[in-house]
PDB file of C-alpha atoms in Angstrom:
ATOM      1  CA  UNK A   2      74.265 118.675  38.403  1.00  0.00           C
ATOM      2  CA  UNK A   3      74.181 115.675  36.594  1.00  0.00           C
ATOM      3  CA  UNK A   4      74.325 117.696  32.549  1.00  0.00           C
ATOM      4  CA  UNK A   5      71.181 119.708  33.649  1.00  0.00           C
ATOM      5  CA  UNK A   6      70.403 123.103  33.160  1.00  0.00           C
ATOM      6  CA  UNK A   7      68.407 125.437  35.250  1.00  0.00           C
ATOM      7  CA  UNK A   8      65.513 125.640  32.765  1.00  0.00           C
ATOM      8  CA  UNK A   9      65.595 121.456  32.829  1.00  0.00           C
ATOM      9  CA  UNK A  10      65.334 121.031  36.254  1.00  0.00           C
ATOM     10  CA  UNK A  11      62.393 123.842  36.956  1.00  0.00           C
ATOM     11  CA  UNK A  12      60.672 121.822  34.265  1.00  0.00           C
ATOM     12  CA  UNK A  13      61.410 118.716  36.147  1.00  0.00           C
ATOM     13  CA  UNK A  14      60.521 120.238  39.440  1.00  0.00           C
ATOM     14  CA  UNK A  15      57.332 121.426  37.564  1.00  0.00           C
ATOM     15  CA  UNK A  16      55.961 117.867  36.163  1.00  0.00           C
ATOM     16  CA  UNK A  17      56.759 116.252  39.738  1.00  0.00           C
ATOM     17  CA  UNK A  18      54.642 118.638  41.720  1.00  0.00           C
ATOM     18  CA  UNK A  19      51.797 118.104  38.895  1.00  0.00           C
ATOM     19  CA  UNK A  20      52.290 114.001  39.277  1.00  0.00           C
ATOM     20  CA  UNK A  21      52.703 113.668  42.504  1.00  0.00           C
ATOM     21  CA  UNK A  22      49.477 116.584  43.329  1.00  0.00           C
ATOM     22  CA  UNK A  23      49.508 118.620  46.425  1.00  0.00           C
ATOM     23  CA  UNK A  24      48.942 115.813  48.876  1.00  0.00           C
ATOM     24  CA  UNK A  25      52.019 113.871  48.303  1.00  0.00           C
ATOM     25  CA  UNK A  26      54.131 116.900  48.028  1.00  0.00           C
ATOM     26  CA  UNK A  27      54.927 118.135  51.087  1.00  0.00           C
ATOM     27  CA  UNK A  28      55.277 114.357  51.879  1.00  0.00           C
ATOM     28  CA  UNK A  29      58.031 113.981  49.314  1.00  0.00           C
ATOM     29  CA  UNK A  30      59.452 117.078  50.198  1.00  0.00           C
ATOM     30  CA  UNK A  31      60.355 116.731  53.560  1.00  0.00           C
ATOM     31  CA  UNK A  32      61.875 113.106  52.339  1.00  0.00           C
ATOM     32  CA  UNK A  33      64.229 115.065  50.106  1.00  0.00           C
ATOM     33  CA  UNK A  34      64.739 117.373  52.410  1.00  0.00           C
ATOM     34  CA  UNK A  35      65.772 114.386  54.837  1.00  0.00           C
ATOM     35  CA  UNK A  36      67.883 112.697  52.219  1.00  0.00           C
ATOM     36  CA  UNK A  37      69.769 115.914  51.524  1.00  0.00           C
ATOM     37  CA  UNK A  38      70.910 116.358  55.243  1.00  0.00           C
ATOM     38  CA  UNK A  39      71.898 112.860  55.051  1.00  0.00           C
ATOM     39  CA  UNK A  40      74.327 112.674  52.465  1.00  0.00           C
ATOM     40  CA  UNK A  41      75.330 115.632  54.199  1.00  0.00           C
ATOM     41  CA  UNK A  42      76.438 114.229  56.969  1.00  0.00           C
ATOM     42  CA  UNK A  43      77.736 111.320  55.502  1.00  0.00           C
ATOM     43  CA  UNK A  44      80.660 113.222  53.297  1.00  0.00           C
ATOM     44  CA  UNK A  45      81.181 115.647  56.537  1.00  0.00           C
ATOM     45  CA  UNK A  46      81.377 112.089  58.475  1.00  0.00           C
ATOM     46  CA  UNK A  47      83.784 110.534  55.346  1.00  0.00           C
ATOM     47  CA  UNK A  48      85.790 113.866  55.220  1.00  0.00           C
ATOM     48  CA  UNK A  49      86.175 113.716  59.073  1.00  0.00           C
ATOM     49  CA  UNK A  50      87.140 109.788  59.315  1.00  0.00           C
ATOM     50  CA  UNK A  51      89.799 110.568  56.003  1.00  0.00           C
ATOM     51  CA  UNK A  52      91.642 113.532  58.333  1.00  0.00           C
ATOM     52  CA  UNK A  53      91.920 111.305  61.192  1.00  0.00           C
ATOM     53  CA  UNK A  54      93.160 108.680  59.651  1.00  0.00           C
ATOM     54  CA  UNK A  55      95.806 110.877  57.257  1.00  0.00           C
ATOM     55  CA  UNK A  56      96.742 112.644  60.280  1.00  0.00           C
ATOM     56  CA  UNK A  57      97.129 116.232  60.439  1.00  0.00           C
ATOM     57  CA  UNK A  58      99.294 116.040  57.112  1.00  0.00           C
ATOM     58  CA  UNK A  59      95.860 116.179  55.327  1.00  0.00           C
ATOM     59  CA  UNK A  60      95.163 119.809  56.112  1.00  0.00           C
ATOM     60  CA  UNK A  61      98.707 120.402  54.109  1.00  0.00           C
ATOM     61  CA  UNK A  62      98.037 118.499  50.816  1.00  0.00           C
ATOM     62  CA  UNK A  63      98.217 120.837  48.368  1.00  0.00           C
ATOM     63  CA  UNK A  64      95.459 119.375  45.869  1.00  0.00           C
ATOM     64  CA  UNK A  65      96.371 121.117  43.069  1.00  0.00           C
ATOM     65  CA  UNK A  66      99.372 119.865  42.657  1.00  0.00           C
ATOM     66  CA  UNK A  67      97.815 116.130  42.405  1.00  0.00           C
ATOM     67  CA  UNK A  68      95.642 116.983  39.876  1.00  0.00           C
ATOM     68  CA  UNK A  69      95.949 114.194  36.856  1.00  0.00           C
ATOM     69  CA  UNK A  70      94.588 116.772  34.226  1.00  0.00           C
ATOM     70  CA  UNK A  71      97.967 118.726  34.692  1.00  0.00           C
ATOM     71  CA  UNK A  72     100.419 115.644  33.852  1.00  0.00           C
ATOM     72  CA  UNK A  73     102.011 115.170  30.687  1.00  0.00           C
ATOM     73  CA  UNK A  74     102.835 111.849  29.725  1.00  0.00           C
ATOM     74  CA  UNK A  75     105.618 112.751  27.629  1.00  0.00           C
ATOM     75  CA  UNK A  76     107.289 114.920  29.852  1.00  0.00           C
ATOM     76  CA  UNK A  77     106.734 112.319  32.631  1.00  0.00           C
ATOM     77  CA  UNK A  78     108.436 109.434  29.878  1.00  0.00           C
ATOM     78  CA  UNK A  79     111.390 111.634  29.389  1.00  0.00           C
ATOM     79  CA  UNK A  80     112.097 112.768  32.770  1.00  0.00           C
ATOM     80  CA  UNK A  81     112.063 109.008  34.127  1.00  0.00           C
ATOM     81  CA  UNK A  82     114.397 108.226  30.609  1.00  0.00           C
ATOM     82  CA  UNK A  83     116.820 110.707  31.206  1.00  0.00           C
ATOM     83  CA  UNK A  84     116.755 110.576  35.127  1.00  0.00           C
ATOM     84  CA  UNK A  85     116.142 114.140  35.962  1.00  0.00           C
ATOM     85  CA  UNK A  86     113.912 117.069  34.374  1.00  0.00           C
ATOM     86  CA  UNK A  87     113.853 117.388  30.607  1.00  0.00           C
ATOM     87  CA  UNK A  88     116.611 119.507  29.264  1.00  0.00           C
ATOM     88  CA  UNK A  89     116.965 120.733  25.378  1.00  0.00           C
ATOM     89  CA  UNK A  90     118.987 118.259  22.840  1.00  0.00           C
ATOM     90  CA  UNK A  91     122.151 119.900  22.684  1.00  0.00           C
ATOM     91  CA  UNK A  92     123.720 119.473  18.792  1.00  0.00           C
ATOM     92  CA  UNK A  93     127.449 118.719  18.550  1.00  0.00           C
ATOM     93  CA  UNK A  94     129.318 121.957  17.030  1.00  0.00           C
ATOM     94  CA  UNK A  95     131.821 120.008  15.079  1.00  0.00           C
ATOM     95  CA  UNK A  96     131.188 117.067  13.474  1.00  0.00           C
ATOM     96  CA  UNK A  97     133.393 114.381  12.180  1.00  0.00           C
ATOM     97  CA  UNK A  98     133.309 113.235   8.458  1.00  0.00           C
ATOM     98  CA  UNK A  99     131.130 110.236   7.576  1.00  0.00           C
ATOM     99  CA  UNK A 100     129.189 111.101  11.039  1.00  0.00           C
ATOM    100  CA  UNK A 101     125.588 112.400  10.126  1.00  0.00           C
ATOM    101  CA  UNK A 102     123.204 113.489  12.909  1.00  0.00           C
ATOM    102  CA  UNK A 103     119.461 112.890  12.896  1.00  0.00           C
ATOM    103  CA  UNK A 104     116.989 115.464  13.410  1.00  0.00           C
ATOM    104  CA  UNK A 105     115.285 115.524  16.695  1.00  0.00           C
ATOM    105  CA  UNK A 106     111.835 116.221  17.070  1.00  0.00           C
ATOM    106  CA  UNK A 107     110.488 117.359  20.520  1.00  0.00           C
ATOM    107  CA  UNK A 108     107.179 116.806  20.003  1.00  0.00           C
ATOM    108  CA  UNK A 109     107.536 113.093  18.590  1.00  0.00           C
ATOM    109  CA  UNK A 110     106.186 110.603  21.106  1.00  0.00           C
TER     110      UNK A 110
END
């Protein structure tokens, strides 16, 4: 939550029951408490208006699959170059004289 450890947020948790003393505690609690139900419901609410609106497709996405941390831009540049998924270069067995062939790199960008 937020880059905080455990050990961070007791201490936090700690310094706020000292500052705010025992009177305003249960006070502030209860308002936590509050807000916590509320964003609740509000991303239940969200997730519920985003399923009607999908349809019942939205059940089938398969979210894994979208993920943008699983592209490769490279593959995704040569796929759309050569029209279809990547395939190996394939070198010429024979070559003609004068004809020189350059070496091909598949990791160049």
């Amino acid at each position: 939550m937020f880059g905080i450890d455990a050990e961070k947020l007791f201490v936090l948790l700690i310094i706020g029951a000292l500052v705010l003393g025992p009177d305003k505690l249960p006070e502030y609690a209860a308002k936590f408490g509050r807000l916590v139900r509320e964003l609740r419901r509000m991303a239940s609410g969200a997730q519920e208006q985003l399923r009607e609106e999908l349809g019942p497709e939205f059940d089938d996405i398969d979210w894994k699959r979208l993920d943008p941390r699983q592209y490769d831009p490279r593959r995704i540049i040569r796929e759309a170059l050569l029209d279809g998924p990547a395939q190996p270069p394939q070198t010429p067995s024979t070559k003609t004289r004068g004809e020189t062939a350059a070496p091909f790199d598949s990791e160049a960008t």
